[in-house]
Amino acid sequence: MTSQPIAWAERFSERMDRVRASEIRELLKLLDQPDILSFAGGIPDPGLFPAERIQADYAAVLADPVLAAQALQYSVSEGYLPLRQWIAERMTRDGMPCEAQNIMLTAGSQQALDLIGKLFIGPGDTVVVARPTYLGALQAFNGYQPAYRDLPEDALSTPTETDLPQGALGYFVPDFANPTGVSLTLAEREGVLALADALDMTLIEDAAYRELRFEGESTPTLLALDIARSGGIDNARTMFLGTLSKTLSPALRIGWVCGPAAVIEKLVLLKQGADLHVSTINQMVAWRAVSEGYDQHLHRLRGAYGHKGRVMLAALERTMPAGVTWSRPQGGMFVWIDLPEGIDGAELLARAIEEERVAFVPGAPFFAEVKNANAIRLSYSLPTDAQIEEGVQRLARLIGRVMNP
């Protein structure tokens, strides 16, 4: 007797209709092709990882019988207390006074997005996002079946004149946003908070790239401004997401949520159902790695990424045809390119790989409500100076041919 194949697609929950593969994750497979110059993934330069320090910290933890027993054991869902205390102290110095009880460690800030989606988003609930926004946030939220609304361009200057609904969830990347590399000005951040107050909006501030400023003056975070207005973190409406993935190592999977204790308590319950806790040994090693010399390490990262960013901007200025414009980030890992009308980023990528052996991320997936196809994202964090120069030249050559067939 031959059994009939199971129609698995019919058994999946309705929410799976909203779940799609990440175009960025798929594009990372291109890195296995050595002849392709890739500006696709926003991947840290492995040459900047403090590998020797991390290796020594693992060895030190495992060499101590007491520490090893703790490191290899189950742990509390909130996270390793010394690391949470270090984060709280650092955030307090950055204008966000908080305590360890306001912080929960997560498996990267991506898990924080998922848990926040589970906590705040029900089917049909509104999520307000920038145009464009972080693709990974859309992926994290999609399974909870939200209704997305793009933030109107004038919403921050006229916060009371908008058709956005009351009680929405707002998601923003104020510093060196993925994908654009653009930061919100102080006035725009105050506009976000004014809008949130007018609409009783819960805010999510994704600060994944905040520590990577290489030019200009630092601007207060949304949470800092919120605390100053509300009188304390437990009265704030903003959840702050941080991570060590962009500064220490992605593989450690150390991120965190900082917010009112009442929210953290609920997120802890959700994390208990997800994975119990972040790897104990990784938390302990991360704490040792950041507790001494971290600011010097950040100085090195900022210098390296600032140099690469300037190399890319200079190459774009020198080679791109008229009609192509781009962002000029002061930190982070990305440059956003706006192409002339009629040029589709996905179609351009197919030709770029085939004709010029250069890769990037098309812009359309970064738009939640109304798509914009004539844009692409470039990352300068991983390639060398020579690869940036050559890759931009190849891309400019192709765009020139597309514009003038």
Coordinates of C-alpha atoms in Angstrom, one line a residue:
M1 CA 0.0 0.0 0.0
T2 CA 1.4 3.4 -1.0
S3 CA 0.7 6.2 1.3
Q4 CA -0.5 9.5 -0.1
P5 CA 1.9 12.5 0.3
I6 CA 0.9 14.9 3.1
A7 CA -0.3 18.3 1.9
W8 CA 1.7 20.2 4.4
A9 CA 0.8 23.6 3.1
E10 CA -2.8 23.0 4.0
R11 CA -1.9 22.3 7.6
F12 CA 0.2 25.4 8.3
S13 CA -1.4 28.3 10.3
E14 CA -2.8 31.3 8.5
R15 CA 0.0 33.4 9.8
M16 CA 2.5 31.5 7.6
D17 CA 0.9 33.3 4.6
R18 CA 2.7 36.4 5.7
V19 CA 6.1 34.8 6.3
R20 CA 8.6 35.1 3.5
A21 CA 12.3 34.4 3.1
S22 CA 14.6 37.3 3.7
E23 CA 16.0 38.6 0.5
I24 CA 19.1 39.6 2.4
R25 CA 19.6 36.1 3.8
E26 CA 19.2 34.7 0.3
L27 CA 21.7 37.2 -1.1
L28 CA 24.3 36.1 1.5
K29 CA 24.6 32.9 -0.4
L30 CA 26.3 34.9 -3.1
L31 CA 29.3 35.4 -0.8
D32 CA 30.2 31.8 -1.6
Q33 CA 30.9 32.8 -5.1
P34 CA 34.4 34.3 -4.9
D35 CA 34.3 36.3 -8.1
I36 CA 31.3 38.4 -7.0
L37 CA 32.0 41.7 -5.3
S38 CA 29.2 41.9 -2.7
F39 CA 27.7 45.0 -1.1
A40 CA 24.7 42.9 0.0
G41 CA 24.9 41.9 3.6
G42 CA 25.4 44.4 6.4
I43 CA 28.1 42.1 7.9
P44 CA 30.8 43.3 10.3
D45 CA 34.3 43.1 9.1
P46 CA 35.7 39.9 10.8
G47 CA 39.1 41.5 10.9
L48 CA 37.7 43.8 13.6
F49 CA 36.4 41.1 15.9
P50 CA 38.3 41.0 19.2
A51 CA 38.9 37.3 18.6
E52 CA 41.9 37.0 20.9
R53 CA 40.1 38.7 23.8
I54 CA 37.0 36.5 23.3
Q55 CA 39.2 33.4 23.2
A56 CA 40.9 34.3 26.4
D57 CA 37.6 35.0 28.1
Y58 CA 36.2 31.6 27.2
A59 CA 39.4 30.0 28.4
A60 CA 39.3 31.9 31.7
V61 CA 35.6 31.0 32.4
L62 CA 36.1 27.4 31.6
A63 CA 39.3 27.1 33.6
D64 CA 37.6 28.1 36.8
P65 CA 35.5 25.2 38.2
V66 CA 32.9 27.5 39.8
L67 CA 32.5 29.8 36.8
A68 CA 32.5 26.8 34.4
A69 CA 29.7 25.1 36.4
Q70 CA 27.6 28.3 36.1
A71 CA 28.5 29.0 32.5
L72 CA 27.5 25.5 31.3
Q73 CA 24.2 25.4 33.3
Y74 CA 20.7 26.8 32.7
S75 CA 20.2 30.4 33.8
V76 CA 17.5 33.0 34.5
S77 CA 15.5 34.3 31.6
E78 CA 16.2 37.9 32.3
G79 CA 19.9 37.4 31.6
Y80 CA 23.2 37.4 33.4
L81 CA 23.0 40.1 36.1
P82 CA 26.5 41.6 35.7
L83 CA 26.0 42.1 32.0
R84 CA 22.6 43.7 32.6
Q85 CA 24.1 46.0 35.2
W86 CA 26.8 47.0 32.8
I87 CA 24.2 47.8 30.1
A88 CA 22.1 49.8 32.6
E89 CA 25.2 51.8 33.7
R90 CA 26.2 52.5 30.1
M91 CA 22.6 53.5 29.0
T92 CA 22.4 55.8 32.1
R93 CA 25.6 57.5 30.9
D94 CA 23.9 58.0 27.5
G95 CA 21.0 59.8 29.1
M96 CA 18.7 56.9 29.7
P97 CA 18.7 56.3 33.5
C98 CA 17.6 52.7 34.2
E99 CA 18.3 49.7 36.3
A100 CA 19.0 46.0 35.6
Q101 CA 15.3 45.3 36.2
N102 CA 14.5 47.4 33.1
I103 CA 16.7 45.1 30.9
M104 CA 16.2 41.7 29.5
L105 CA 18.9 40.0 27.4
T106 CA 17.8 38.4 24.1
A107 CA 19.4 36.3 21.4
G108 CA 20.3 39.3 19.4
S109 CA 18.0 42.3 18.9
Q110 CA 16.2 40.2 16.3
Q111 CA 14.7 38.0 19.0
A112 CA 13.6 41.2 20.8
L113 CA 11.6 42.2 17.8
D114 CA 9.9 38.9 17.6
L115 CA 9.0 38.9 21.3
I116 CA 7.8 42.5 21.1
G117 CA 5.6 41.5 18.1
K118 CA 4.2 38.7 20.1
L119 CA 3.5 41.0 23.1
F120 CA 2.0 43.9 21.3
I121 CA 0.6 42.9 17.8
G122 CA -2.6 41.1 17.1
P123 CA -4.2 40.3 13.7
G124 CA -5.0 43.6 12.1
D125 CA -3.3 45.8 14.6
T126 CA -1.5 48.8 13.1
V127 CA 2.3 49.1 13.0
V128 CA 3.7 52.4 11.9
V129 CA 7.1 52.4 10.2
A130 CA 9.4 54.7 8.3
R131 CA 9.7 54.6 4.5
P132 CA 11.9 52.6 4.0
T133 CA 12.4 50.5 7.1
Y134 CA 14.4 47.5 8.4
L135 CA 13.4 44.3 6.6
G136 CA 14.2 42.1 9.6
A137 CA 11.6 44.0 11.6
L138 CA 9.0 43.4 9.0
Q139 CA 9.9 39.7 9.0
A140 CA 9.6 39.5 12.8
F141 CA 6.2 41.3 12.9
N142 CA 4.7 39.6 9.8
G143 CA 3.8 36.4 11.7
Y144 CA 1.5 38.4 14.0
Q145 CA -0.5 39.7 11.0
P146 CA -0.3 43.4 11.5
A147 CA -1.6 46.2 9.2
Y148 CA 1.3 48.4 8.2
R149 CA 1.2 52.1 7.8
D150 CA 4.0 54.1 6.3
L151 CA 4.8 57.3 8.3
P152 CA 3.6 60.2 6.2
E153 CA 6.5 62.5 5.2
D154 CA 5.0 65.5 7.1
A155 CA 3.8 63.6 10.1
L156 CA 6.7 64.7 12.3
S157 CA 6.1 68.4 11.6
T158 CA 2.3 68.2 11.9
P159 CA 1.8 65.4 14.4
T160 CA -1.9 66.2 15.1
E161 CA -2.9 66.2 11.4
T162 CA -2.7 62.6 10.4
D163 CA -5.1 59.7 9.8
L164 CA -2.9 57.3 11.7
P165 CA -5.0 55.3 14.2
Q166 CA -4.8 55.6 18.0
G167 CA -2.9 53.0 19.9
A168 CA -0.6 51.8 17.1
L169 CA 2.9 50.4 17.6
G170 CA 5.6 52.6 16.1
Y171 CA 9.0 51.1 15.0
F172 CA 11.9 53.4 14.2
V173 CA 15.7 53.2 13.7
P174 CA 16.8 56.8 14.6
D175 CA 20.6 56.3 14.2
F176 CA 22.1 55.3 10.9
A177 CA 19.0 53.4 9.8
N178 CA 19.1 50.1 8.0
P179 CA 18.7 50.4 5.0
T180 CA 19.3 54.2 4.4
G181 CA 22.1 55.1 6.8
V182 CA 20.1 58.2 7.6
S183 CA 19.6 59.5 11.2
L184 CA 16.7 61.4 12.6
T185 CA 17.5 65.0 13.7
L186 CA 16.7 66.2 17.2
A187 CA 13.6 68.0 15.9
E188 CA 12.5 64.8 14.1
R189 CA 13.0 62.7 17.3
E190 CA 10.9 65.2 19.2
G191 CA 8.3 65.0 16.4
V192 CA 8.2 61.2 16.8
L193 CA 7.5 61.6 20.5
A194 CA 4.9 64.3 19.9
L195 CA 3.2 62.0 17.4
A196 CA 3.3 59.1 19.8
D197 CA 1.8 61.2 22.6
A198 CA -1.0 62.4 20.2
L199 CA -1.8 58.9 19.1
D200 CA -1.1 57.1 22.4
M201 CA 1.5 55.0 20.4
T202 CA 3.9 52.5 21.8
L203 CA 7.4 53.1 20.4
I204 CA 10.2 50.7 19.5
E205 CA 13.6 52.3 19.1
D206 CA 16.0 50.0 17.3
A207 CA 19.5 51.2 18.2
A208 CA 21.6 48.5 16.5
Y209 CA 24.0 51.0 14.9
R210 CA 24.1 53.8 17.4
E211 CA 27.6 53.0 18.7
L212 CA 29.0 53.2 15.2
R213 CA 28.9 57.0 14.7
F214 CA 32.1 58.1 12.9
E215 CA 31.1 61.7 12.1
G216 CA 29.0 64.5 13.7
E217 CA 27.6 65.0 17.2
S218 CA 25.6 62.4 19.0
T219 CA 21.8 63.0 19.3
P220 CA 19.8 61.9 22.3
T221 CA 17.9 58.7 21.8
L222 CA 14.1 58.5 21.7
L223 CA 14.2 56.8 25.1
A224 CA 16.3 59.6 26.6
L225 CA 13.9 62.3 25.3
D226 CA 11.0 60.2 26.5
I227 CA 12.4 59.7 30.0
A228 CA 13.1 63.5 30.2
R229 CA 9.4 64.2 29.3
S230 CA 7.8 61.5 31.3
G231 CA 9.9 61.7 34.5
G232 CA 11.3 58.1 34.4
I233 CA 11.7 55.0 32.5
D234 CA 8.7 53.3 34.0
N235 CA 6.5 56.1 32.7
A236 CA 8.0 56.0 29.2
R237 CA 6.3 54.7 26.2
T238 CA 9.6 53.7 24.4
M239 CA 11.3 50.3 24.3
F240 CA 15.0 50.5 23.4
L241 CA 16.6 47.6 21.6
G242 CA 20.4 47.3 21.8
T243 CA 22.9 44.7 20.5
L244 CA 26.5 43.6 20.7
S245 CA 26.3 42.0 17.3
K246 CA 27.6 45.0 15.3
T247 CA 30.3 45.9 17.8
L248 CA 31.6 42.7 19.5
S249 CA 30.4 39.6 17.6
P250 CA 27.2 38.5 15.9
A251 CA 27.8 34.9 16.9
L252 CA 27.5 35.6 20.6
R253 CA 23.9 36.5 20.0
I254 CA 23.7 39.1 22.7
G255 CA 21.0 41.8 22.4
W256 CA 18.7 43.4 24.9
V257 CA 15.4 45.2 25.5
C258 CA 15.3 48.2 27.9
G259 CA 11.9 49.5 28.9
P260 CA 9.4 49.9 31.8
A261 CA 9.6 47.1 34.3
A262 CA 6.0 46.1 33.7
V263 CA 6.8 45.4 30.0
I264 CA 10.0 43.6 30.8
E265 CA 8.2 41.3 33.1
K266 CA 5.8 40.2 30.3
L267 CA 8.7 39.8 27.8
V268 CA 10.5 37.5 30.3
L269 CA 7.4 35.3 30.3
L270 CA 7.5 35.1 26.5
K271 CA 11.2 34.4 26.4
Q272 CA 10.7 31.5 28.9
G273 CA 8.4 30.0 26.3
A274 CA 10.8 30.7 23.4
D275 CA 14.2 29.5 24.5
L276 CA 14.4 29.9 28.3
H277 CA 17.5 32.1 28.1
V278 CA 20.5 33.3 26.1
S279 CA 23.5 31.0 26.2
T280 CA 24.9 31.4 29.7
I281 CA 28.6 31.1 28.7
N282 CA 28.1 33.6 25.9
Q283 CA 26.6 36.1 28.3
M284 CA 29.5 35.6 30.7
V285 CA 32.1 36.0 28.0
A286 CA 30.4 39.0 26.6
W287 CA 30.4 40.7 30.0
R288 CA 34.1 40.0 30.4
A289 CA 34.8 41.3 26.9
V290 CA 33.0 44.6 27.3
S291 CA 33.9 45.3 30.9
E292 CA 37.4 46.5 30.0
G293 CA 38.6 48.3 26.9
Y294 CA 35.3 48.4 25.2
D295 CA 35.4 52.1 24.3
Q296 CA 38.9 51.7 22.8
H297 CA 37.5 48.9 20.7
L298 CA 34.6 51.1 19.6
H299 CA 37.1 53.8 18.6
R300 CA 38.8 51.3 16.3
L301 CA 35.5 50.2 14.7
R302 CA 34.4 53.8 14.1
G303 CA 37.7 54.6 12.5
A304 CA 37.6 51.6 10.2
Y305 CA 33.9 51.9 9.1
G306 CA 34.2 55.7 8.8
H307 CA 37.2 55.2 6.4
K308 CA 35.2 52.6 4.3
G309 CA 32.2 54.8 4.2
R310 CA 34.2 57.7 2.9
V311 CA 35.8 55.5 0.3
M312 CA 32.4 54.4 -1.0
L313 CA 31.0 58.0 -1.0
A314 CA 34.0 59.2 -2.9
A315 CA 33.7 56.4 -5.4
L316 CA 30.0 57.1 -5.9
E317 CA 30.7 60.8 -6.4
R318 CA 33.4 60.0 -9.0
T319 CA 31.6 57.3 -11.0
M320 CA 27.8 57.5 -10.8
P321 CA 25.9 59.1 -13.8
A322 CA 23.8 62.2 -13.3
G323 CA 20.3 61.4 -12.0
V324 CA 21.5 58.9 -9.4
T325 CA 21.5 60.2 -5.8
W326 CA 22.5 58.6 -2.5
S327 CA 22.5 59.1 1.3
R328 CA 25.6 60.4 3.2
P329 CA 25.6 58.5 6.5
Q330 CA 27.6 59.7 9.5
G331 CA 27.7 56.2 11.0
G332 CA 26.5 52.6 10.6
M333 CA 27.1 50.4 7.6
F334 CA 24.9 51.5 4.7
V335 CA 24.4 53.8 1.8
W336 CA 21.0 54.1 0.1
I337 CA 20.9 54.9 -3.6
D338 CA 17.8 56.3 -5.4
L339 CA 17.8 55.4 -9.0
P340 CA 16.0 57.3 -11.8
E341 CA 12.3 56.4 -12.3
G342 CA 11.8 53.3 -14.3
I343 CA 14.9 51.4 -13.1
D344 CA 13.8 48.4 -11.0
G345 CA 16.3 47.5 -8.3
A346 CA 15.6 43.7 -8.5
E347 CA 16.0 43.7 -12.3
L348 CA 19.2 45.7 -11.9
L349 CA 20.5 43.1 -9.4
A350 CA 19.9 40.3 -11.9
R351 CA 21.9 42.2 -14.5
A352 CA 24.6 43.2 -12.1
I353 CA 25.3 39.7 -11.1
E354 CA 25.2 38.4 -14.7
E355 CA 27.1 41.3 -16.4
E356 CA 29.3 42.9 -13.7
R357 CA 29.6 40.3 -10.9
V358 CA 28.5 42.7 -8.3
A359 CA 25.7 42.3 -5.7
F360 CA 23.6 44.6 -3.6
V361 CA 20.1 44.5 -2.0
P362 CA 17.1 45.8 -4.0
G363 CA 15.1 48.5 -2.2
A364 CA 11.5 47.3 -2.6
P365 CA 11.5 44.8 0.2
F366 CA 12.3 47.5 2.7
F367 CA 8.9 49.2 2.1
A368 CA 6.0 48.0 4.2
E369 CA 2.9 49.6 2.7
V370 CA 3.7 51.2 -0.6
K371 CA 6.7 49.7 -2.5
N372 CA 9.4 51.7 -4.1
A373 CA 11.4 49.7 -6.6
N374 CA 13.8 52.3 -7.9
A375 CA 16.3 52.1 -5.0
I376 CA 19.1 49.8 -3.8
R377 CA 21.1 49.4 -0.6
L378 CA 24.9 49.1 -0.5
S379 CA 26.9 48.1 2.5
Y380 CA 30.5 49.1 2.9
S381 CA 31.3 47.3 6.1
L382 CA 32.7 44.0 4.7
P383 CA 34.6 44.7 1.4
T384 CA 38.1 46.1 1.3
D385 CA 38.9 49.6 -0.1
A386 CA 39.9 48.1 -3.4
Q387 CA 36.7 46.0 -3.6
I388 CA 34.6 49.1 -2.8
E389 CA 36.3 51.1 -5.6
E390 CA 36.0 48.3 -8.2
G391 CA 32.5 47.3 -7.2
V392 CA 31.1 50.9 -7.3
Q393 CA 32.8 51.4 -10.7
R394 CA 31.2 48.2 -12.1
L395 CA 27.8 49.2 -10.7
A396 CA 28.0 52.7 -12.1
R397 CA 29.0 51.3 -15.5
L398 CA 25.9 49.1 -15.5
I399 CA 23.6 51.9 -14.4
G400 CA 24.9 54.0 -17.1
R401 CA 24.1 51.4 -19.7
V402 CA 20.6 50.9 -18.3
M403 CA 20.0 54.7 -18.4
N404 CA 21.4 55.0 -21.9
P405 CA 20.7 51.7 -23.8

